[in-house]
Each structure stands twice: as structure tokens, then as C-alpha cells.
Coordinates of C-alpha atoms and ligand atoms in Angstrom, one line a residue:
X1 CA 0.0 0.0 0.0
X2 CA 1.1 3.4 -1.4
X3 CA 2.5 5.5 2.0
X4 CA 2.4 9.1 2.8
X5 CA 2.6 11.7 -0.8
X6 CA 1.7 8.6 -2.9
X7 CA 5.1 7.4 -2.1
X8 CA 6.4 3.3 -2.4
X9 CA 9.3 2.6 0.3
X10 CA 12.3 0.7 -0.7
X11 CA 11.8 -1.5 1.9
X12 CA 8.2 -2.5 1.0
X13 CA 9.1 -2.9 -2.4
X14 CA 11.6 -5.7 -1.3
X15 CA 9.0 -7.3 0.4
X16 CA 7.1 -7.6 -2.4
X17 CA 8.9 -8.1 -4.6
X18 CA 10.1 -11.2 -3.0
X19 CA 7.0 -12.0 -2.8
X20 CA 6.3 -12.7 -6.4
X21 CA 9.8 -13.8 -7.1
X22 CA 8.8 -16.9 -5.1
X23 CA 5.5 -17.0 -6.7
X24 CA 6.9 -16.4 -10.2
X25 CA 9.4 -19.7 -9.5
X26 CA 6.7 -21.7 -8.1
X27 CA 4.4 -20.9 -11.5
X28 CA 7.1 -21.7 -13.2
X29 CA 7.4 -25.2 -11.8
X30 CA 3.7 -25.9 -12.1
X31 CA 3.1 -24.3 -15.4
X32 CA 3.9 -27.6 -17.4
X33 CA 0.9 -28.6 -15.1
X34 CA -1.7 -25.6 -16.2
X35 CA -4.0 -25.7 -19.0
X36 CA -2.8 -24.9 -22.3
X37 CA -6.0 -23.6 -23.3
X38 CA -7.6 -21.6 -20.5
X39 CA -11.2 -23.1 -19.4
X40 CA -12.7 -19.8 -19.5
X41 CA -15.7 -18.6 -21.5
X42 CA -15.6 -14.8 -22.7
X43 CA -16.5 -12.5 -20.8
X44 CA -15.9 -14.6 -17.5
X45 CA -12.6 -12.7 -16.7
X46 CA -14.3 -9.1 -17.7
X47 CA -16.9 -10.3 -15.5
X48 CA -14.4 -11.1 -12.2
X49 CA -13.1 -7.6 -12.6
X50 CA -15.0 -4.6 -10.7
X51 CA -16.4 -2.2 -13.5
X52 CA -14.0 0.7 -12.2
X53 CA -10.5 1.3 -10.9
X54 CA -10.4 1.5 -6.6
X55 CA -10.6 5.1 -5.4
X56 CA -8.5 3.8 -2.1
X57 CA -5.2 2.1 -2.4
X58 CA -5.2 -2.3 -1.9
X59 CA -2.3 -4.0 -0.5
X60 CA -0.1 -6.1 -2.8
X61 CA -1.2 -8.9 -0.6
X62 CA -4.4 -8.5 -2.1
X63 CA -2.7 -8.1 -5.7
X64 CA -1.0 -11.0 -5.2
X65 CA -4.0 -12.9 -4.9
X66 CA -5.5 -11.8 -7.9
X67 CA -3.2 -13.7 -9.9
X68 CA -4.8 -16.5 -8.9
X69 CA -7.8 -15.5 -9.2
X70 CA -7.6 -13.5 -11.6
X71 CA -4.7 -13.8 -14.1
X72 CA -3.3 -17.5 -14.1
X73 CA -6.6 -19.0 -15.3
X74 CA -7.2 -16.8 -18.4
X75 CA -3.7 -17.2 -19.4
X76 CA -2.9 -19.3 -23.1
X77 CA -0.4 -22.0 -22.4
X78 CA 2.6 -20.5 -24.5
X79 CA 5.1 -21.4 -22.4
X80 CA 4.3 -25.2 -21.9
X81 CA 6.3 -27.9 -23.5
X82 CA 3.4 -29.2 -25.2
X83 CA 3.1 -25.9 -26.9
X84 CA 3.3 -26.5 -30.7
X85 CA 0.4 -23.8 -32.3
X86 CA 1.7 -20.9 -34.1
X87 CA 5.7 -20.3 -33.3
X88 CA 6.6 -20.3 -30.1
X89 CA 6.7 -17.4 -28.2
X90 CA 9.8 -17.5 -26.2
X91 CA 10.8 -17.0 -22.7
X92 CA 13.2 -18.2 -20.6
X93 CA 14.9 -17.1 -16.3
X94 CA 17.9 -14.7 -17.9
X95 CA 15.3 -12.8 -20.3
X96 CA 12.9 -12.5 -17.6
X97 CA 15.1 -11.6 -14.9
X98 CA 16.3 -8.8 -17.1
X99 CA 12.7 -7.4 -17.7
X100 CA 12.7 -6.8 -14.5
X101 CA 15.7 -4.8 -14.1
X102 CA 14.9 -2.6 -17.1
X103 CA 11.1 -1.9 -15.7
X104 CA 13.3 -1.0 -13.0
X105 CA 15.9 1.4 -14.6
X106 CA 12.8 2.8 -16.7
X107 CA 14.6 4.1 -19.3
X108 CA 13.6 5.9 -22.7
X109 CA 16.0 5.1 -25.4
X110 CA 15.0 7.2 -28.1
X111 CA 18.2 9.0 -28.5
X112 CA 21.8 8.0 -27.1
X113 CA 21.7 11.5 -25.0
X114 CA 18.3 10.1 -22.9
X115 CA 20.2 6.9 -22.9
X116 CA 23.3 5.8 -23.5
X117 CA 23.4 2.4 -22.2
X118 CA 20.4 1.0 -23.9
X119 CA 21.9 2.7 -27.2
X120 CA 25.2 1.6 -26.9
X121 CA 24.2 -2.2 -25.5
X122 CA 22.2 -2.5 -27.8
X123 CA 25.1 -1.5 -30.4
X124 CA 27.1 -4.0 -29.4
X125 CA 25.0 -6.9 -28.7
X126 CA 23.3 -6.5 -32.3
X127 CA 26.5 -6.6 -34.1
X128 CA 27.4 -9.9 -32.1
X129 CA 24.5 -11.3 -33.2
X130 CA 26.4 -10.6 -36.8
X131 CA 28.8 -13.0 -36.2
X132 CA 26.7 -15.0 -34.3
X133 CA 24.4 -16.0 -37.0
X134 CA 26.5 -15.7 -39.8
X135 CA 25.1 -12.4 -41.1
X136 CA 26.9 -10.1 -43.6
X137 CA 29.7 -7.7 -41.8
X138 CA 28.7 -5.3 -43.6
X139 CA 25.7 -5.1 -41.3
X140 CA 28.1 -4.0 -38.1
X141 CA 27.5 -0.3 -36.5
X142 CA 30.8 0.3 -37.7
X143 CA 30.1 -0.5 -41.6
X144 CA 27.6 1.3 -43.6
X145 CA 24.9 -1.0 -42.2
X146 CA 23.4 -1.6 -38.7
X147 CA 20.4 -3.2 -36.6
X148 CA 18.3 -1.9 -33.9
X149 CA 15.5 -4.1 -32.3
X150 CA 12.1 -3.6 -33.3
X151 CA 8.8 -4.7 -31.5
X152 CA 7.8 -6.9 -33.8
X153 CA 9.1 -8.4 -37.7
X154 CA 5.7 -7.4 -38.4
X155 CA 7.0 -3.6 -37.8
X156 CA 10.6 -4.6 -39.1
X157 CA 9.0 -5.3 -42.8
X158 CA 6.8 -2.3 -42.5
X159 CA 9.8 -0.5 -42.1
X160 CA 11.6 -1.8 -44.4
X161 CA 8.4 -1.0 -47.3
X162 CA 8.7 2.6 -45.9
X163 CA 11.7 2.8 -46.8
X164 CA 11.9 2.0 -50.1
X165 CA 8.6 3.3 -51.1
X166 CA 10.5 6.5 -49.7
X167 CA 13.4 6.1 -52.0
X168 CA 11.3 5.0 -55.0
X169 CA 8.6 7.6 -54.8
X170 CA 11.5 10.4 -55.4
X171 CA 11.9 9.4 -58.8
X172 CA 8.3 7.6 -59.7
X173 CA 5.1 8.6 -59.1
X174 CA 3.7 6.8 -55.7
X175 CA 0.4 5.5 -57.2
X176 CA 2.8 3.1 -59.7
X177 CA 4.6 1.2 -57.5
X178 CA 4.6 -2.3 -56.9
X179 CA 5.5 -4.6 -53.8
X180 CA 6.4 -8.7 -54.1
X181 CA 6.3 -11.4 -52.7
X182 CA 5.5 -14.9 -52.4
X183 CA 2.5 -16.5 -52.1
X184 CA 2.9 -18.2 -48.7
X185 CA 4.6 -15.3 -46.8
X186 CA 3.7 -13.9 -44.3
X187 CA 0.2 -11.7 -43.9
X188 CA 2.5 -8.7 -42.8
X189 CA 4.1 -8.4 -45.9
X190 CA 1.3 -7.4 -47.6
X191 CA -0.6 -5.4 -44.6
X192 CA 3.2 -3.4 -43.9
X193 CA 2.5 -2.6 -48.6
X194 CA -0.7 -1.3 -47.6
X195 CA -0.2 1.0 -44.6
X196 CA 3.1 2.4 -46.2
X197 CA 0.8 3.2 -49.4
X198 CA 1.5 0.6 -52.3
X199 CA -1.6 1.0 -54.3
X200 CA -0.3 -2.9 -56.2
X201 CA 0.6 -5.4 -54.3
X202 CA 1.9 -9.2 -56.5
X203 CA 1.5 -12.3 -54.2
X204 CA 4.4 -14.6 -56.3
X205 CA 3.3 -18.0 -56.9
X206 CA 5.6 -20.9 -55.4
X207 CA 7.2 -24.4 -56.0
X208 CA 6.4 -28.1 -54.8
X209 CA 8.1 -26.8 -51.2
X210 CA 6.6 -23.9 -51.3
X211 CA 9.3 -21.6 -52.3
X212 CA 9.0 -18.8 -54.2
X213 CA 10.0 -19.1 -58.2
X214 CA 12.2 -16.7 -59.4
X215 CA 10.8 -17.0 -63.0
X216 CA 7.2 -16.2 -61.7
X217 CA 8.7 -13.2 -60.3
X218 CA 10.3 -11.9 -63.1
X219 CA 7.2 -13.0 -65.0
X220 CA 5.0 -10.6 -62.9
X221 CA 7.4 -7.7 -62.9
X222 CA 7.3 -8.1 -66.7
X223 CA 3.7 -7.8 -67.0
X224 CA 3.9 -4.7 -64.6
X225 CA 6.6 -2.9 -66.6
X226 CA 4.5 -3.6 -69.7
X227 CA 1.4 -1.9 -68.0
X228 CA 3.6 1.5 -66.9
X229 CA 4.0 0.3 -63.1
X230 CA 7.2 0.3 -61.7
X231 CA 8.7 -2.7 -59.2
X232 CA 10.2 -1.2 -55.7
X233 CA 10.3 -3.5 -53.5
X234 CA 10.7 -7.4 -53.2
X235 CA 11.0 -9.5 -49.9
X236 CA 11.9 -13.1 -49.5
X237 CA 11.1 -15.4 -46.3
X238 CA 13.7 -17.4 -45.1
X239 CA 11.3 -19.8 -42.9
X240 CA 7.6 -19.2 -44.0
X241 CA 4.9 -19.5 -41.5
X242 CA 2.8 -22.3 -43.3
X243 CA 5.6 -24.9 -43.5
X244 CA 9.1 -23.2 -43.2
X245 CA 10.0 -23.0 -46.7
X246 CA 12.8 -20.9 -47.8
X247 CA 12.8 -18.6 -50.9
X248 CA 16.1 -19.1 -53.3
X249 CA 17.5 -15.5 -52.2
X250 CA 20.6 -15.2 -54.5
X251 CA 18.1 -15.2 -57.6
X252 CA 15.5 -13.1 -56.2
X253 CA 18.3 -10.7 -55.7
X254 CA 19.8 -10.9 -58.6
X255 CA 16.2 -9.3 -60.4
X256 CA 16.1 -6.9 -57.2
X257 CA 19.3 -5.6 -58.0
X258 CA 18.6 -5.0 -62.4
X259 CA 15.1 -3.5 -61.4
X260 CA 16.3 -1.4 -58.9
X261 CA 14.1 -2.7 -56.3
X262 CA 14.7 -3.0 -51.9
X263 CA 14.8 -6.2 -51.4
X264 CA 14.0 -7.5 -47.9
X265 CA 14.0 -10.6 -46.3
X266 CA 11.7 -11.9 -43.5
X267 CA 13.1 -14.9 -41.5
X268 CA 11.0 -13.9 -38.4
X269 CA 11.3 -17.7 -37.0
X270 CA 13.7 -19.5 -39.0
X271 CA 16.6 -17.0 -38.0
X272 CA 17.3 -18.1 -34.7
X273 CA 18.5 -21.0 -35.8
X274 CA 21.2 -19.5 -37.7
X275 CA 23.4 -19.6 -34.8
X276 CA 24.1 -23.0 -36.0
X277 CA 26.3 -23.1 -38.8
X278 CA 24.5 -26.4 -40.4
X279 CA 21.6 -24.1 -41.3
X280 CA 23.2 -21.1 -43.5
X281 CA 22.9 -22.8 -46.1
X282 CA 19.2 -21.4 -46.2
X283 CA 20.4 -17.5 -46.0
X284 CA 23.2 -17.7 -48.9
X285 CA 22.8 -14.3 -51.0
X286 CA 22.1 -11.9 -47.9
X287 CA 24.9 -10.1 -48.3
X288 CA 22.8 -8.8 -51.7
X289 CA 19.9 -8.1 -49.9
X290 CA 18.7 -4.4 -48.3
X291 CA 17.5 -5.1 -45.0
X292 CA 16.3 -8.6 -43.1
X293 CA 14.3 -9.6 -40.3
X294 CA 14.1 -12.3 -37.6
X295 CA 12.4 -12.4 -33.5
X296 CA 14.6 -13.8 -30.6
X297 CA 11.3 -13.0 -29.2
X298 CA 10.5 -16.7 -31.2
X299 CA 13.0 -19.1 -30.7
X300 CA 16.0 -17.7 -29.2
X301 CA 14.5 -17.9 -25.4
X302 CA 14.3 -14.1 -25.5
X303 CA 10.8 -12.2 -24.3
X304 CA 8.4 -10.4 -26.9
X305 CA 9.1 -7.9 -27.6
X306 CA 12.6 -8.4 -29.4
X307 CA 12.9 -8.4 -33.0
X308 CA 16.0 -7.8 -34.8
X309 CA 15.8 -5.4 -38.1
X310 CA 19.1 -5.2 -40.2
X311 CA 19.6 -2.6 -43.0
X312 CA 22.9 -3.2 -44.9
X313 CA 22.8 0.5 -45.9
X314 CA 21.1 3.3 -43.1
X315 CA 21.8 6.0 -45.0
X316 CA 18.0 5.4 -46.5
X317 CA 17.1 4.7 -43.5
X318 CA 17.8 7.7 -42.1
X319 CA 16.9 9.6 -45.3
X320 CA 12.6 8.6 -44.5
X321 CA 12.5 8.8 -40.8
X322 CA 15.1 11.2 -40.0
X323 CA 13.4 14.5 -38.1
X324 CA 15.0 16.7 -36.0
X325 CA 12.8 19.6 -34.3
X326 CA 14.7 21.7 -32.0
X327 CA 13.5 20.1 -28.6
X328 CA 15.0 16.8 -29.2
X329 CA 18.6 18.4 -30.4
X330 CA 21.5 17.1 -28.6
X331 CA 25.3 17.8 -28.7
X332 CA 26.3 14.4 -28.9
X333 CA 23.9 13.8 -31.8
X334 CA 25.1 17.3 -33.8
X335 CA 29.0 16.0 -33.5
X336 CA 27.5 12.9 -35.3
X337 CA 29.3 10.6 -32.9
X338 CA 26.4 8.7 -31.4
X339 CA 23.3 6.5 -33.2
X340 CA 20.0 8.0 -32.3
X341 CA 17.7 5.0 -32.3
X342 CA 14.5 7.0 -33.1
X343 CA 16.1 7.3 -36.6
X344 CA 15.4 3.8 -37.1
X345 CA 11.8 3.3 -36.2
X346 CA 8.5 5.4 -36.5
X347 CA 7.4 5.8 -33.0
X348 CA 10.0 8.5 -30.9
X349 CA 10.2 6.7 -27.9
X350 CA 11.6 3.1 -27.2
X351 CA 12.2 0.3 -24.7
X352 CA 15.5 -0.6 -23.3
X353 CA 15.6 -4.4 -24.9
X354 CA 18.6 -4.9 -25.6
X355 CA 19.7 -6.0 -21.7
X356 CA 17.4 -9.5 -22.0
X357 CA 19.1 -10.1 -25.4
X358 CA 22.5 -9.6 -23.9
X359 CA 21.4 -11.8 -21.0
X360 CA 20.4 -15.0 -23.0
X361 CA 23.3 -14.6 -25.0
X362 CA 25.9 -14.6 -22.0
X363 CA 23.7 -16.8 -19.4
X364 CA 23.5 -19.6 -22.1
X365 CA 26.2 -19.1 -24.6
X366 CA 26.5 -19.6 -27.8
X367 CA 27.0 -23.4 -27.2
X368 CA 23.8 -23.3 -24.9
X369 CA 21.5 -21.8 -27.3
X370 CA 22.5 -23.9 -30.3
X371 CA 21.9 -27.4 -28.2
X372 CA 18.3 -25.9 -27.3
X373 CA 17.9 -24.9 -31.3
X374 CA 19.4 -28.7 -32.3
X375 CA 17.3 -30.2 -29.6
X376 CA 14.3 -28.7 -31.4
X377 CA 14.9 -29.7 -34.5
X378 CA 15.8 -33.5 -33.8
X379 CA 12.7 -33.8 -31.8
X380 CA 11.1 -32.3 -35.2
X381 CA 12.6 -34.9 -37.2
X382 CA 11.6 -37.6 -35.1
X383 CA 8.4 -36.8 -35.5
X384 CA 8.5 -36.0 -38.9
X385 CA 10.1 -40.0 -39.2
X386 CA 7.3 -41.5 -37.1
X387 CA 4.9 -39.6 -39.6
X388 CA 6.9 -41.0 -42.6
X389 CA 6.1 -44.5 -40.9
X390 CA 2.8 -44.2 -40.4
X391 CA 0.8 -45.6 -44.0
X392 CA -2.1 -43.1 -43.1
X393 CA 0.0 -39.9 -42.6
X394 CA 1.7 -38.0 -44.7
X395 CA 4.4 -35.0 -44.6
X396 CA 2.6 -31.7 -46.7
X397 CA 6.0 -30.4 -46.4
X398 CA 9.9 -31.2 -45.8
X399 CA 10.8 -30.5 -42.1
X400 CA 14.0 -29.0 -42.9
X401 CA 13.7 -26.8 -39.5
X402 CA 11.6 -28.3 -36.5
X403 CA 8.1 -27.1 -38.0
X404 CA 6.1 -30.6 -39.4
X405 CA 3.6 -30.3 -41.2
X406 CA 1.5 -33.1 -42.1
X407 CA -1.9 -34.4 -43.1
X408 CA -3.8 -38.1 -43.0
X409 CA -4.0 -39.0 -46.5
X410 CA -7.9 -39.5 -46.1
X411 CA -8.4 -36.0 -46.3
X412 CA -9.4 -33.0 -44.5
X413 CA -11.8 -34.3 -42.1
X414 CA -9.9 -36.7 -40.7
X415 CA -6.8 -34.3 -40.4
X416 CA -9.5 -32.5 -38.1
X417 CA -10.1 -35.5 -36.1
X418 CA -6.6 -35.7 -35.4
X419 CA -6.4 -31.6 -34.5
X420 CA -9.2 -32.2 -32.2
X421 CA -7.4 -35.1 -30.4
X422 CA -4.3 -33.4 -29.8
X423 CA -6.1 -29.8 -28.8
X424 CA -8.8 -32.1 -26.5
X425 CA -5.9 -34.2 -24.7
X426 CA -4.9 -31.2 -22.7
X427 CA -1.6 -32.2 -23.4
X428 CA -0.5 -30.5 -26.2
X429 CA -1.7 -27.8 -28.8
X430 CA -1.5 -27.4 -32.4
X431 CA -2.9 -24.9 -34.9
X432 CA -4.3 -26.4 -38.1
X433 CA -3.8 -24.6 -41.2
X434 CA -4.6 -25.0 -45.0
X435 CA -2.4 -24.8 -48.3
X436 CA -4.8 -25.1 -51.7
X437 CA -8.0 -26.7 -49.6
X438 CA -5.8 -29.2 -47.7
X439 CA -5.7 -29.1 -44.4
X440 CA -3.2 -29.9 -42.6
X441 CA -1.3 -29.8 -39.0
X442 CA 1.4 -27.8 -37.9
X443 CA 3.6 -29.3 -35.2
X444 CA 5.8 -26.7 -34.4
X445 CA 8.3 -27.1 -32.3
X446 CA 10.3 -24.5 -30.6
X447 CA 9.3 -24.1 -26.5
X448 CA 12.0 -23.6 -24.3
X449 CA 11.0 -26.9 -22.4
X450 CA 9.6 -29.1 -24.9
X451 CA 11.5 -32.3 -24.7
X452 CA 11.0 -36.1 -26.1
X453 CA 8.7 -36.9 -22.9
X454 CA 6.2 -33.8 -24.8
X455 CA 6.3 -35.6 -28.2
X456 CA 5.4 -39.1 -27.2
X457 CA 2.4 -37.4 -25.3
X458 CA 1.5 -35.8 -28.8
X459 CA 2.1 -39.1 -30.8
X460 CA -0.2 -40.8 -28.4
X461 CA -2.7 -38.1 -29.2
X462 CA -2.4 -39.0 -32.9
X463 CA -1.9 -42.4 -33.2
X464 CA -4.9 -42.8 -30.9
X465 CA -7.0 -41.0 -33.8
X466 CA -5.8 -43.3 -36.4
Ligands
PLP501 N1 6.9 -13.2 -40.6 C1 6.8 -14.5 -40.4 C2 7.5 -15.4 -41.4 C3 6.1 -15.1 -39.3 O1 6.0 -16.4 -39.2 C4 5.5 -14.2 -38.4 C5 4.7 -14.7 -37.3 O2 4.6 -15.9 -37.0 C6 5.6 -12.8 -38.6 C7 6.3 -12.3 -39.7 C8 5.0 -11.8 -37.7 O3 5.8 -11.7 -36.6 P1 5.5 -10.6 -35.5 O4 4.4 -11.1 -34.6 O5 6.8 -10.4 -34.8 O6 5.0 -9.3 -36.2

């Protein structure tokens, strides 16, 4: 409870904040143990909640007990093992501990001068990630490149349409501009061409595994030029969200680079796992590309929000969003020693993320997180072998990564049969989803704590629907 002038005392903040230390460790241990999918109907949460906010102040006793109450059961099972709908959604002790401390410091990292920890951390810890993953070096602070850490890829692509819209618009009129991609990316491509103003927008058809074909590309753009439009921007996935398929990126930049198009590439999930050499063979040609996207806040056991936006050149960058009115001059940024973060996104201000990045890296190592990566994706080929096995089952997709996707070869309603097995076991959860009217299952694998143990519970689930 608040004291005297609305104040908190450090000591009563201890207190508490032991409190829910312990409570946050015991959820942790139970939370394998929760519901994935809360047993709530709507409304029934909104309707344990008084209609207005408390005119006197409560205790955090009372707070406390509201979680449990309250919060735990409406809460979607993301972080259990037997999580396997969407991506996952990452988090893990280091990244969490570290929220905590930068709630605590509060900062507001817009510009190096209100901040120049998060500004310079984040610096640094981007351009490990460089090496890290296997990324162009170009894309270092200290080459014409850089990365700053975005809330979402979603936001990252956006960006990256703003961009070049920006750069293609000073030449061409807006209303003729044209954004690409392939047909299975991801919805934010084409939602990021719409808000930044693309008025033609090409979804590129794919291969067999889903990839996008350079020739269709080229195909399209022909037909456009023919018509008087002219091609901006192109972007690639590297891991799309249907099945993980990887667009070939050294042709699709090769066209980028005679049209004079950005060329971006989204690899939102798939580019955690670049911090295992075995898997670069899936992002050969980025060093041709413009900017590039991936989420730690998916798979690399680091807390939304934390997604990773690469530009190999910033001077564009900086060209669009670039606005300096006089009350957020500084000294530091007028001798042009210092990155001002709010050059690189559209909002001003910005979170201090960079700490729970730089805490996963160091508190697991590079060795730590590519055995939690490797783990995943064996357990995904297991899987993907016991489906292989299995005369009624078949693989819509190759599991190159540790998404599987597959189907029963009797068709869509018994793939829901299975779906409604898994989801009703309580076990495990998997989102369906649908490629050309076939339905099929997405396994995907990636929670911090999934092990074997959580896919012999699913395979039960789906052999028992056979
Ligand atoms: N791109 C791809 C390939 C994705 O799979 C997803 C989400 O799953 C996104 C973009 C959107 O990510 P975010 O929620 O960070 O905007």
C-alpha cells in the first residue's frame, strides 16, 4: 500500500517483490501442469473484474492474490512444453530476470543523450549477433549497415516498405509502385505494402516446397513494366509461417538488383537457428539483400518484444525517418558521434531491450542456445520420421527446421479428427492450417521446455486418432 505523498518505500518494495519472485518460480514449476487452453468462456474474466478502478489504495497482498484468481486462469499456455500452435513465443529465467531490471531502470532510449546504455548495448550486442548467426559484416554499426531491435518483424518489414517506397517515390510517381512477394509469406508483408501506401501489391506463386519461383517473379514484374507500373520492392522469407520454406534468395536478388528494387527478407522464426552453422545454407545471398528480419522473441528464449531489423545501408534509413525539431537536439547527436535510435523506427520513444538479449546470449552461450535450437529440431525430425512410418499420414511439407507439417492421407476431415485429439488431450496444442483446400497440421516445435517426454504425449494423441 502506497505511503504518505503517494510514495512506495524501498523496503516495501523488497518485500514484495520477493514475494512474487517466489510465486513467479513456483508458477514456473507448475506451469507444465496448467491448461494450455484456458477453461474460461468470454466475458468470464471481464466479469471477475470490478467495473472501475479502486478510489482507495489495496495492498499487494491482495494483488498477489488476484493472480490466482484473476490472471493464471485466463492465461494461453505458451510457455508449456506441449506448446506447438503458431511459433513459439519465447521466454526463458535470464530474459525474464532482465525485464525486471529494465522496468526497474525505466529508461527511454530514443536517443543515445536520454540513454546511452540502452543505445550503446544495444550496439554491441546487435553486431554480435552478426557473427553470431552468420550475417553479412557489412551489417556492423561500424560498416555502412546496422540493426536496432524492433517490437515486432511485423514492424521490421513495414519498415523496411517505408523505406523503399521513400526512395522510390523520389523518382516515380507513388500511385505506380509495386511490392512482391511470395504467395505463402507472411500476412504482414502485404498489410506493412498497404499502410506504407502501395496502391499494387503481386503475391508470387511458389514451388512443390513452397518456395517462391524466381521466374514467376520476373514473369510478374514483366507484365507490370508492360502496364507502366514500376517494381520497388521485393521480400523473400527465409522460414515461412505455413511450412518453413525458404525462398532461393541469390536469384530473387539478382532481379532486385537489375530492377532497382529494396529487397527485404523476413526470417521472423527461421533465423534463430542460424546460430548453427548447419543451417546457413538457407540464407546464402544476404549479403545482396537491403534489409532482413528475424524475432529472438520466437525461438531464441528471449521475451516479446525483441525483433532484430538489419539494414545493410542506413543512409536510407535515415533519409525517411530522420526529423530533427529543436527540442530533441543534442550535442552528442550534432557532432555525429552517437546512433540516435529514433532514426530507425516510426514511434520517438523506445524500450531498453537490448539487456534480456545480452542476458540470454551470456547466461547460455552460444554453445547453450545452439543445443536448445538442435534439440528442437531433432525432436522435429523424429516426429516427422514417425509420420513418414505411419501408412495413413503424410508430410505436406519437408521439415528442414523443426516445423512438421502433415496431413492423414484420407483427407481434410480426418486431419481435423486428429487436430481435435491433440487440442482435447490437454496435453499438447496445435494450430491447423490450410495450403490449396488441404488441411493440414502444424507441429511446431520450438518451446523452451519441450523435450521427447512432450512428443510421445502428442504421438499418443495421434496415433490414438488413427
Ligand atoms: N513473418 C513470419 C514469417 C512469421 O511467421 C510471423 C509470425 O509468425 C511474422 C512475420 C509476424 O511476426 P510478429 O508477430 O513479430 O510481427
Amino acid at each position: 500500500m502506497v505511503g504518505k505523498n503517494g510514495l512506495v518505500r524501498p523496503d516495501e518494495f523488497r518485500k514484495n517483490a520477493h514475494a512474487l519472485v517466489d510465486w513467479i518460480a513456483d508458477y514456473l514449476e507448475r506451469s507444465a501442469d496448467l491448461p494450455i487452453v484456458p477453461a474460461v468462456a468470454p466475458g468470464e474474466l471481464k466479469a471477475r473484474l470490478p467495473a472501475s478502478a479502486p478510489e482507495a489504495p489495496e495492498s499487494f497482498d491482495e494483488l498477489m492474490a488476484d493472480l490466482d484468481r484473476i490472471v493464471v486462469p485466463g492465461l494461453t499456455g505458451w510457455q508449456n512444453p506441449g506448446w506447438f500452435a503458431y511459433f513459439p513465443g519465447n521466454s526463458s529465467p535470464p530474459s525474464l530476470l532482465a525485464e525486471m531490471a529494465t522496468a526497474a531502470f525505466g529508461q527511454q532510449g530514443m536517443m543515445w543523450a536520454t540513454s546511452p546504455i540502452a543505445t550503446e548495448l544495444e550496439m554491441v550486442v546487435l553486431d554480435w549477433l552478426v557473427d553470431l548467426l552468420g550475417l553479412p559484416q557489412g551489417w556492423k554499426m561500424s560498416g555502412p549497415g546496422g540493426g536496432a531491435i524492433q517490437v515486432s518483424a511485423s514492424d521490421s518489414s513495414h519498415l523496411a516498405l517505408v523505406v523503399s517506397r521513400h526512395r522510390a517515390q523520389a523518382t516515380n510517381p507513388i500511385d505506380q509502385l509495386v511490392a512482391y512477394t511470395s504467395a505463402q509469406s507472411h500476412s504482414s508483408i502485404e498489410k506493412g505494402a498497404r499502410v506504407a501506401g502501395f496502391k499494387h501489391f503481386r503475391a508470387i506463386d511458389v514451388d512443390d516446397e513452397f518456395a517462391m519461383r524466381p521466374e514467376a517473379l520476373e514473369a510478374a514484374i514483366a507484365a507490370d513494366r508492360e502496364s507502366g507500373l514500376i517494381p520497388a520492392f521485393v521480400c523473400s522469407t527465409v522460414g515461412t509461417t505455413g511450412t518453413t520454406a525458404t525462398d532461393p534468395i541469390e536469384p530473387i536478388a539478382a532481379i532486385a538488383r537489375r530492377e532497382g528494387m529494396w529487397h527485404h527478407v523476413d526470417a521472423a522464426f527461421v533465423g534463430s537457428a542460424m546460430i548453427c552453422p548447419e543451417f546457413r545454407v538457407h540464407q546464402q545471398g544476404l549479403e545482396l539483400v537491403d534489409s532482413y528480419v528475424f524475432n529472438p522473441h520466437k525461438w531464441l528464449l528471449t521475451n516479446f518484444d525483441c525483433s532484430v531489423f538489419y539494414v545493410a545501408d542506413r543512409q536510407p534509413l535515415h533519409e525517411t525517418l530522420s526529423i530533427v525539431p529543436p527540442y530533441l537536439r543534442s550535442a552528442a547527436a550534432t557532432s555525429s558521434e552517437v546512433v540516435d535510435y529514433r532514426d530507425w523506427q516510426v514511434p520517438l520513444g523506445r524500450r531498453f531491450r537490448a539487456l534480456k538479449l545480452w542476458w540470454v546470449l551470456r547466461y547460455y552461450g552460444a554453445e547453450g542456445l545452439r543445443s536448445v535450437i538442435r534439440r528442437h529440431v531433432a525432436l522435429g525430425h523424429d516426429l516427422a520420421a514417425r509420420i513418414e512410418a505411419e501408412p495413413d499420414l503424410e508430410l505436406v511439407a519437408p521439415a528442414r527446421f523443426s516445423l512438421v507439417c502433415f496431413r492423414h492421407r484420407a483427407g481434410n476431415e480426418a486431419t481435423d479428427r486428429i487436430v481435435e485429439a491433440i487440442n482435447s488431450s490437454g496435453a499438447s496444442y496445435v494450430t491447423p492450417s490450410l495450403i490449396d483446400e488441404r488441411r493440414f497440421i502444424r507441429v511446431s516445435i520450438g518451446q523452451t521446455y519441450t523435450e521427447a517426454e512432450h512428443i510421445d504425449r502428442l504421438w499418443k494423441s495421434i496415433a490414438g486418432a488413427l
